[in-house]
Amino acid sequence: MELYIGSKNYSSWSMRPWLVMKHFDLPMQEHLVAFDDFSADGQFKQLMSLISPSGKVPTLIDQDIVVWDSLAICEYLAERFPEKHLWPIDKTQRARARSICAEMHSGFSTLRQYCGMNIEADLRFIGSKLWNDLAGLRADIARIEHIWAERPEIHGFLCGDFSIADAFYAPVVMRFVSYGLPISEQSQQYMQNILTNPAVIQWITQAQAEKQFVQHQEPYRQHREQFLRS
Ligand SMILES: N[C@@H](CCC(=O)N[C@@H](CS)C(=O)NCC(=O)O)C(=O)O
């Protein structure tokens, strides 16, 4: 199976199915298509429009089957490898896992808009300002913390063992770290569970090594001084 992903520093949607495939040791040939300005004649769009109907990452190719969109890919993998239990075995937890993935997939717009994933960057200077200024951001984070607090075991994952649900919330953990957002102790415990996962460590290490910065993904890096003064 071939998984097309974007730059590891930025591509939160790519991180999700990649983590699932790594964590569950699924056969994967990875193709990293580095982010550019996403213009129609740029390398990213030129390649991805040949691979995927959406022209976006992530996209999975399994022989003659093409699956695009992170959630669709994870559902496809769960169906393709039922013995791996990518969704929780327990029916109640499985329903919860599906619900919180769908909630992540379609929600948390303020967090997504203002705190794009940027693993390599230290954005704590802007994180505290965003936290103070944006009620929507505080509401998104409160909801995420509530979801995390409902995990069955404090030392465990969101719905028991590591599942697709954790892969869906891992990029949020990356954002909480980069932007230094004020998170409860209980949530920090969950963040540690994610940050010590071997697949997550591998993604972070590779993201930090990339050092290929793209302007439209960097609303803050260039303006650090200006933000600090304002
Ligand atoms: N809902 C999609 C979102 C995919 C998406 O927006 N991918 C971004 C990278 S993280 C992309 O390829 N952007 C290129 C573009 O917008 O043209 C998913 O879950 O896979």
XYZ file of N, CA, C and O in Angstrom, residues 24 41 55 67 125 132 141 167 171 177-178 181 228-229:
56
model
N 0.396 0.177 13.902
C -0.156 -1.174 13.747
C 0.657 -2.020 12.773
O 0.238 -3.114 12.419
N 0.521 25.117 -10.894
C 1.685 24.661 -11.661
C 2.873 24.292 -10.751
O 3.956 23.993 -11.243
N -6.577 16.043 -5.169
C -5.302 16.759 -5.327
C -4.643 17.051 -3.996
O -3.770 17.914 -3.903
N -7.895 5.822 -2.103
C -8.692 6.358 -0.996
C -8.082 7.691 -0.595
O -6.897 7.759 -0.266
N 5.281 32.208 22.226
C 5.064 33.654 22.330
C 3.706 34.054 21.775
O 3.046 34.947 22.290
N -5.397 34.304 25.101
C -6.071 35.440 25.739
C -7.099 36.086 24.826
O -8.163 36.505 25.270
N -10.374 24.171 22.990
C -9.460 23.434 23.876
C -10.220 22.820 25.055
O -9.957 21.673 25.449
N -4.695 8.555 16.954
C -3.997 9.121 15.785
C -4.670 10.432 15.371
O -4.002 11.376 14.951
N -2.085 15.155 16.333
C -1.663 16.490 15.866
C -2.082 17.609 16.820
O -1.430 18.659 16.877
N 1.884 21.550 22.305
C 3.302 21.694 22.662
C 3.878 22.946 21.985
O 4.441 23.823 22.646
N 3.721 23.054 20.674
C 4.345 24.173 19.938
C 3.869 25.532 20.441
O 4.649 26.475 20.528
N 0.132 25.895 24.998
C -1.198 26.264 25.514
C -1.392 25.707 26.927
O -0.872 24.641 27.256
N 5.818 40.045 19.732
C 6.272 40.197 21.114
C 6.074 41.642 21.594
O 5.796 41.867 22.761
N 6.195 42.603 20.648
C 6.042 44.019 21.016
C 4.565 44.396 21.191
O 4.241 45.261 21.963
